[in-house]
CSV table of C-alpha atoms in Angstrom, one decimal:
chain,number,residue,atom,x,y,z
G,903,MET,CA,150.8,104.9,139.7
G,904,PHE,CA,151.6,102.5,142.5
G,905,HIS,CA,148.7,100.3,141.6
G,906,LYS,CA,149.5,100.4,137.9
G,907,ARG,CA,153.0,99.2,138.6
G,908,LEU,CA,151.7,96.3,140.7
G,909,TYR,CA,149.4,95.4,137.8
G,910,LEU,CA,152.1,95.6,135.2
G,911,MET,CA,154.4,93.5,137.5
G,912,ALA,CA,151.8,90.9,137.9
G,913,THR,CA,150.9,90.7,134.2
G,914,LEU,CA,154.5,90.5,133.3
G,915,VAL,CA,155.0,87.4,135.5
G,916,ILE,CA,151.8,85.8,134.1
G,917,VAL,CA,152.7,86.5,130.4
G,918,TRP,CA,156.3,85.4,130.9
G,919,LEU,CA,155.3,82.1,132.5
G,920,PHE,CA,152.8,81.6,129.7
G,921,LEU,CA,155.6,81.9,127.1
G,922,VAL,CA,158.1,79.7,128.9
G,923,GLY,CA,156.9,76.7,127.0
G,924,LEU,CA,156.6,78.5,123.6
G,925,LEU,CA,159.6,77.0,121.8
G,926,ALA,CA,159.6,73.6,123.5
G,927,GLY,CA,156.3,72.9,121.8
G,928,CYS,CA,158.1,72.6,118.5
G,929,GLU,CA,159.7,69.4,119.6
G,930,THR,CA,156.4,67.5,119.0
G,931,ILE,CA,154.9,70.0,116.6
G,932,GLY,CA,151.9,68.7,114.8
G,933,GLY,CA,150.3,67.0,117.8
G,934,ASP,CA,146.5,67.3,117.9
G,935,SER,CA,144.2,67.6,120.9
G,936,ASN,CA,144.5,63.8,121.3
G,937,GLY,CA,148.2,63.9,121.6
G,938,SER,CA,148.9,62.3,118.2
G,939,THR,CA,151.7,63.6,115.9
G,940,PHE,CA,152.1,63.7,112.2
G,941,PRO,CA,154.5,61.3,110.4
G,942,SER,CA,158.0,62.5,110.3
G,943,ASN,CA,159.7,63.0,106.9
G,944,THR,CA,162.9,64.8,107.9
G,945,ASN,CA,165.0,62.9,105.4
G,946,ASN,CA,162.8,64.1,102.5
G,947,SER,CA,162.1,60.4,101.7
G,948,GLU,CA,159.4,61.2,99.1
G,949,GLY,CA,162.2,62.4,96.8
G,950,ARG,CA,162.3,66.1,97.5
G,951,GLU,CA,165.6,67.4,96.2
G,952,ARG,CA,167.7,69.9,98.0
G,953,ARG,CA,167.4,73.2,96.1
G,954,GLU,CA,170.3,75.6,95.7
G,955,PRO,CA,169.9,79.2,94.5
G,956,SER,CA,171.5,79.9,91.2
G,957,HIS,CA,174.8,81.8,91.5
G,958,THR,CA,175.8,84.7,89.2
G,959,THR,CA,178.5,84.0,86.6
G,960,GLU,CA,180.2,86.1,84.0
G,961,ALA,CA,177.3,85.3,81.7
G,962,SER,CA,174.7,86.0,84.3
G,963,PRO,CA,173.1,89.4,85.1
G,964,ILE,CA,174.7,91.1,88.1
G,965,LEU,CA,172.7,90.3,91.2
G,966,GLU,CA,171.1,93.5,92.6
G,967,LEU,CA,170.4,93.3,96.3
G,968,PRO,CA,167.2,95.0,97.5
G,969,GLU,CA,167.4,98.1,99.7
G,970,ILE,CA,166.4,97.1,103.2
G,971,LYS,CA,164.6,99.7,105.3
G,972,LEU,CA,166.4,99.2,108.6
G,973,PRO,CA,164.9,100.4,111.9
G,974,THR,CA,166.7,103.3,113.4
G,975,ALA,CA,166.8,105.2,116.7
G,976,PRO,CA,167.4,108.8,115.9
G,977,GLY,CA,166.5,110.0,119.4
G,978,THR,CA,163.9,112.6,118.3
G,979,ALA,CA,161.3,111.1,120.6
G,980,VAL,CA,162.4,109.1,123.6
G,981,GLU,CA,161.7,108.1,127.1
G,982,LYS,CA,164.9,107.4,129.1
G,983,ASN,CA,166.7,107.3,132.4
G,984,ASP,CA,170.1,106.1,133.5
G,985,GLN,CA,169.0,102.5,133.1
G,986,ALA,CA,167.2,102.2,129.8
G,987,VAL,CA,166.0,104.0,126.7
G,988,ILE,CA,162.8,103.6,124.7
G,989,ASP,CA,163.0,105.4,121.3
G,990,PHE,CA,159.7,105.9,119.6
G,991,SER,CA,160.8,108.4,116.9
G,992,ASN,CA,159.5,106.1,114.1
G,993,ILE,CA,156.3,104.7,115.5
G,994,GLN,CA,154.4,105.5,112.3
G,995,ASP,CA,156.7,103.0,110.5
G,996,GLY,CA,155.5,100.2,112.8
G,997,TYR,CA,158.2,99.8,115.5
G,998,ILE,CA,159.9,101.1,118.6
G,999,MET,CA,163.5,100.7,119.6
G,1000,ALA,CA,164.8,99.9,123.1
G,1001,LYS,CA,167.9,99.1,125.0
G,1002,TYR,CA,169.1,98.5,128.6
G,1003,LEU,CA,172.1,100.5,129.6
G,1004,GLU,CA,173.3,99.1,132.9
G,1005,SER,CA,175.4,96.0,133.4
G,1006,THR,CA,173.6,93.3,135.3
G,1007,ASP,CA,173.3,89.6,135.6
G,1008,MET,CA,169.5,89.8,136.2
G,1009,ASN,CA,167.0,89.2,133.4
G,1010,ILE,CA,165.5,92.3,131.6
G,1011,ARG,CA,162.1,92.1,130.0
G,1012,LEU,CA,160.2,94.5,127.7
G,1013,LEU,CA,156.4,94.3,128.0
G,1014,LEU,CA,154.5,95.7,125.0
G,1015,THR,CA,150.7,96.0,125.5
G,1016,MET,CA,148.7,96.3,122.2
G,1017,PRO,CA,145.6,98.4,121.8
G,1018,ASN,CA,143.4,95.3,122.2
G,1019,GLY,CA,145.1,94.5,125.5
G,1020,VAL,CA,147.2,91.6,124.3
G,1021,GLN,CA,150.7,91.7,125.9
G,1022,TYR,CA,153.9,90.7,124.3
G,1023,THR,CA,157.0,89.9,126.3
G,1024,TYR,CA,160.6,90.2,125.0
G,1025,SER,CA,164.1,89.8,126.4
G,1026,LEU,CA,166.5,92.7,126.5
G,1027,ILE,CA,170.2,91.9,126.7
G,1028,PRO,CA,172.0,94.4,128.9
G,1029,GLY,CA,174.7,96.3,127.0
G,1030,ARG,CA,173.4,95.3,123.6
G,1031,ASP,CA,172.6,98.0,121.0
G,1032,PHE,CA,169.0,99.1,120.2
G,1033,GLU,CA,166.7,96.4,119.1
G,1034,ALA,CA,163.4,96.8,117.2
G,1035,PHE,CA,160.0,95.6,118.4
G,1036,PRO,CA,157.0,95.6,116.1
G,1037,LEU,CA,153.8,97.5,116.7
G,1038,SER,CA,151.8,94.7,115.3
G,1039,GLY,CA,148.4,95.7,116.9
G,1040,GLY,CA,147.6,98.4,114.4
G,1041,ASP,CA,146.6,101.9,115.3
G,1042,GLY,CA,145.8,102.9,118.8
G,1043,ALA,CA,147.2,103.3,122.3
G,1044,TYR,CA,150.2,101.1,123.3
G,1045,GLU,CA,151.9,100.7,126.7
G,1046,VAL,CA,155.5,99.8,126.8
G,1047,GLY,CA,157.5,99.0,130.0
G,1048,ILE,CA,161.0,97.8,130.7
G,1049,PHE,CA,161.4,95.6,133.8
G,1050,LYS,CA,164.3,94.2,135.7
G,1051,GLN,CA,164.3,90.9,137.5
G,1052,ALA,CA,164.1,91.4,141.3
G,1053,GLU,CA,164.0,87.8,142.5
G,1054,GLY,CA,162.7,84.6,140.8
G,1055,THR,CA,159.7,85.6,138.8
G,1056,ARG,CA,159.3,89.0,140.4
G,1057,TYR,CA,160.2,92.1,138.3
G,1058,SER,CA,160.3,95.8,139.1
G,1059,MET,CA,159.6,98.5,136.5
G,1060,VAL,CA,162.6,100.5,135.2
G,1061,LEU,CA,160.9,102.6,132.6
G,1062,SER,CA,157.5,103.0,130.9
G,1063,ALA,CA,155.8,105.0,128.2
G,1064,THR,CA,152.3,105.3,126.7
G,1065,LEU,CA,152.1,105.8,123.0
G,1066,ASP,CA,149.2,106.8,120.7
G,1067,ILE,CA,150.1,105.4,117.3
G,1068,VAL,CA,148.8,105.9,113.8
G,1069,LEU,CA,150.7,103.7,111.3
G,1070,ILE,CA,151.5,104.8,107.8
G,1071,ASN,CA,149.7,101.6,106.7
G,1072,GLU,CA,148.8,98.2,108.1
G,1073,PHE,CA,151.9,96.6,106.5
G,1074,ALA,CA,154.5,98.7,108.1
G,1075,PRO,CA,155.2,96.4,111.1
G,1076,PHE,CA,155.6,93.4,108.7
G,1077,LEU,CA,158.1,94.7,106.2
G,1078,ARG,CA,161.1,95.7,108.4
G,1079,PRO,CA,163.5,93.7,110.5
G,1080,ASN,CA,162.8,93.3,114.2
G,1081,GLN,CA,164.2,91.3,117.1
G,1082,PHE,CA,162.6,88.0,115.9
G,1083,VAL,CA,162.9,88.5,112.2
G,1084,ASN,CA,166.4,90.0,112.1
G,1085,PHE,CA,168.1,90.7,108.8
G,1086,ASN,CA,169.9,93.4,106.8
G,1087,GLN,CA,171.0,94.1,103.2
G,1088,TYR,CA,174.1,91.8,103.7
G,1089,SER,CA,172.4,88.9,105.3
G,1090,ASP,CA,172.8,85.6,103.4
G,1091,ALA,CA,169.0,85.2,103.6
G,1092,VAL,CA,168.6,88.4,101.6
G,1093,ARG,CA,171.1,87.4,99.0
G,1094,ILE,CA,169.6,84.0,98.5
G,1095,ALA,CA,166.1,85.5,98.2
G,1096,ALA,CA,167.4,87.9,95.6
G,1097,GLU,CA,168.9,85.0,93.6
G,1098,LEU,CA,165.8,82.9,93.8
G,1099,THR,CA,163.6,85.7,92.5
G,1100,GLN,CA,166.0,87.2,90.0
G,1101,GLY,CA,164.2,87.7,86.7
G,1102,LEU,CA,160.7,87.3,88.2
G,1103,ALA,CA,158.4,90.3,87.9
G,1104,THR,CA,157.7,92.2,91.1
G,1105,ASP,CA,154.0,91.5,90.6
G,1106,ALA,CA,154.6,87.7,90.2
G,1107,PHE,CA,153.5,87.1,93.8
G,1108,VAL,CA,152.9,83.3,93.5
G,1109,ASP,CA,156.2,82.7,91.6
G,1110,ARG,CA,158.3,84.6,94.2
G,1111,VAL,CA,156.6,83.1,97.2
G,1112,GLU,CA,156.8,79.6,95.7
G,1113,ALA,CA,160.5,80.0,95.0
G,1114,ILE,CA,161.3,81.0,98.5
G,1115,TYR,CA,159.0,78.5,100.2
G,1116,ASN,CA,160.4,75.6,98.2
G,1117,PHE,CA,163.9,76.6,99.0
G,1118,VAL,CA,163.3,76.8,102.7
G,1119,ILE,CA,161.4,73.4,102.9
G,1120,SER,CA,164.0,71.7,100.8
G,1121,ASN,CA,167.1,73.1,102.5
G,1122,ILE,CA,166.3,73.3,106.2
G,1123,GLU,CA,165.8,70.1,108.3
G,1124,TYR,CA,164.0,70.0,111.6
G,1125,ASP,CA,166.5,70.1,114.5
G,1126,VAL,CA,165.2,67.6,117.0
G,1127,GLU,CA,168.2,68.1,119.4
G,1128,LEU,CA,167.6,71.8,119.6
G,1129,ALA,CA,163.9,71.4,120.1
G,1130,GLU,CA,164.7,69.2,123.1
G,1131,THR,CA,167.2,71.6,124.7
G,1132,VAL,CA,166.0,75.1,123.6
G,1133,GLN,CA,165.9,77.6,126.4
G,1134,THR,CA,163.4,80.3,127.2
G,1135,GLY,CA,164.4,83.5,125.4
G,1136,TYR,CA,165.7,81.8,122.3
G,1137,ILE,CA,165.9,84.2,119.3
G,1138,PRO,CA,166.4,82.9,115.7
G,1139,ASP,CA,169.7,83.7,113.9
G,1140,ILE,CA,168.5,83.2,110.3
G,1141,ASP,CA,172.0,83.1,108.7
G,1142,GLU,CA,173.1,80.6,111.3
G,1143,VAL,CA,170.1,78.5,110.4
G,1144,LEU,CA,171.1,78.6,106.8
G,1145,ARG,CA,174.7,77.7,107.6
G,1146,ARG,CA,173.6,74.7,109.7
G,1147,GLY,CA,170.7,73.7,107.5
G,1148,LYS,CA,168.7,73.0,110.6
G,1149,GLY,CA,166.1,74.7,112.8
G,1150,ILE,CA,163.0,74.5,114.9
G,1151,CYS,CA,159.6,76.0,113.9
G,1152,PHE,CA,160.6,79.4,115.1
G,1153,ASP,CA,163.6,79.3,112.8
G,1154,TYR,CA,161.7,78.2,109.8
G,1155,ALA,CA,159.1,80.9,110.2
G,1156,ALA,CA,161.7,83.7,110.9
G,1157,LEU,CA,163.9,82.7,108.0
G,1158,MET,CA,161.0,82.6,105.5
G,1159,ALA,CA,159.6,85.9,106.9
G,1160,ALA,CA,162.9,87.6,106.5
G,1161,MET,CA,163.4,86.4,102.9
G,1162,LEU,CA,159.9,87.4,101.9
G,1163,ARG,CA,160.1,90.8,103.6
G,1164,SER,CA,163.4,91.5,101.9
G,1165,GLN,CA,161.5,91.2,98.6
G,1166,GLY,CA,158.9,93.7,99.8
G,1167,ILE,CA,156.2,91.1,100.6
G,1168,PRO,CA,154.4,91.8,103.8
G,1169,THR,CA,154.8,88.8,106.1
G,1170,LYS,CA,153.8,88.1,109.6
G,1171,LEU,CA,155.7,85.7,111.9
G,1172,VAL,CA,152.8,84.0,113.7
G,1173,ILE,CA,153.1,82.2,117.1
G,1174,GLY,CA,150.2,80.2,118.5
G,1175,TYR,CA,148.9,76.7,118.8
G,1176,THR,CA,148.6,73.6,116.7
G,1177,GLY,CA,146.2,71.6,118.7
G,1178,GLU,CA,147.5,72.1,122.2
G,1179,LEU,CA,151.1,72.7,121.3
G,1180,TYR,CA,153.0,75.9,120.7
G,1181,HIS,CA,154.1,76.5,117.1
G,1182,ALA,CA,155.3,79.2,114.7
G,1183,TRP,CA,154.3,79.7,111.1
G,1184,ILE,CA,153.8,82.7,108.7
G,1185,SER,CA,151.0,84.7,107.1
G,1186,VAL,CA,151.6,86.5,103.8
G,1187,TYR,CA,149.7,89.4,102.2
G,1188,SER,CA,148.8,89.4,98.5
G,1189,GLU,CA,146.9,92.1,96.7
G,1190,GLU,CA,144.5,89.6,95.3
G,1191,SER,CA,143.7,87.6,98.5
G,1192,GLY,CA,144.6,90.0,101.3
G,1193,TRP,CA,146.1,88.6,104.5
G,1194,MET,CA,146.2,84.8,104.4
G,1195,ASP,CA,145.7,84.7,108.2
G,1196,ASN,CA,145.6,81.1,108.9
G,1197,ILE,CA,148.4,79.2,107.2
G,1198,ILE,CA,149.0,78.9,103.5
G,1199,PHE,CA,150.4,76.0,101.5
G,1200,PHE,CA,151.1,76.0,97.7
G,1201,ASP,CA,149.5,72.9,96.2
G,1202,GLY,CA,150.9,73.6,92.7
G,1203,HIS,CA,147.9,75.7,91.6
G,1204,ASP,CA,146.7,77.8,94.5
G,1205,TRP,CA,147.9,79.2,97.9
G,1206,GLN,CA,145.8,77.5,100.5
G,1207,LEU,CA,147.9,76.9,103.6
G,1208,MET,CA,151.6,77.6,104.4
G,1209,ASP,CA,153.6,76.2,107.3
G,1210,PRO,CA,157.2,75.8,106.3
G,1211,THR,CA,158.0,73.5,109.2
G,1212,VAL,CA,155.2,71.1,108.3
G,1213,GLY,CA,156.0,71.4,104.6
G,1214,ALA,CA,159.6,70.4,105.1
G,1215,ASN,CA,158.9,67.5,107.3
G,1216,VAL,CA,155.6,65.8,106.3
G,1217,SER,CA,154.9,63.8,103.2
G,1218,SER,CA,152.5,65.5,100.8
G,1219,ALA,CA,150.2,62.6,101.2
G,1220,ASN,CA,149.7,63.3,104.8
G,1221,LEU,CA,150.1,67.1,104.8
G,1222,MET,CA,146.5,68.2,104.0
G,1223,ASP,CA,145.1,65.5,106.3
G,1224,TYR,CA,147.0,67.1,109.2
G,1225,ILE,CA,146.3,70.8,108.2
G,1226,GLY,CA,142.7,70.3,107.1
G,1227,ASP,CA,140.9,73.6,106.8
G,1228,GLY,CA,143.3,75.4,109.1
G,1229,THR,CA,141.1,75.1,112.3
G,1230,ASN,CA,143.9,73.1,113.9
G,1231,TYR,CA,145.8,76.4,114.1
G,1232,THR,CA,145.1,79.2,116.6
G,1233,ALA,CA,147.1,82.4,116.2
G,1234,LYS,CA,148.1,84.3,119.4
G,1235,PHE,CA,151.0,86.6,118.6
G,1236,PHE,CA,152.1,88.4,115.4
G,1237,TYR,CA,155.7,89.7,114.9
């Protein structure tokens, strides 16, 4: 056990240092291996109009908001002590819940190791209620640990658990809210998605995704100032992004993922590289095509590639030249 703790402490430090630059990479998103960047089009200079969702009137059908399956922590299966709690009551639904109980000024991290050995590092805010973390590695054995900062980049283990998980299906982790894709039935993002898709058949996949995609790329501008000042541990607030009309790549991806998930469309928030730079985009599942695991973009006829940050900020004439066949993108983490 002693050696295992040393190993987990070491890997936590390594993973966390690896992720320090995650969001800052969005500042120059689009750079290739030679350091070039794509042309900026943040003013929508090619004539893209800002799109607003329709609003219900006395003559319009009453808007029905979808029922959101929120993550819960019922306490039927937990690992806990006087410092932290890990609730794994609903692991078959693709998530765990965790919270840190004590008051402290030190950083708290949750390390989730997938069945394939890939490690995901999250921040836990002391005193905050339970937060959900997706089991995005599919079926298998997971290790979860909560760590408290001891000094600098050194952390000590507070609580750990090993879980053997069989999901109800492969989509479970990508339909519910979690810490990075955080929404509920009363979120503005959910209401707008419902308005945008009102009247569309539930099997009209292309129409529903197109409506949400076009809204996001037409209404959210790239926030250069935030990209230059964003701090490690930044978590998107999708309704705040909508209110401000600005965001970085993480915000674009989280917002679109939330809107699509609220419509029952399995959607992964993907973090990885574009060239040598960190970036965030989405992957969407359709019954006809399966997981569109690179990036998808609607060219007016077919879904080929989608990156809402790029779609909002690059002229269509240069978009496909930058994206190419998708090999410029390397996925690392799925949320």
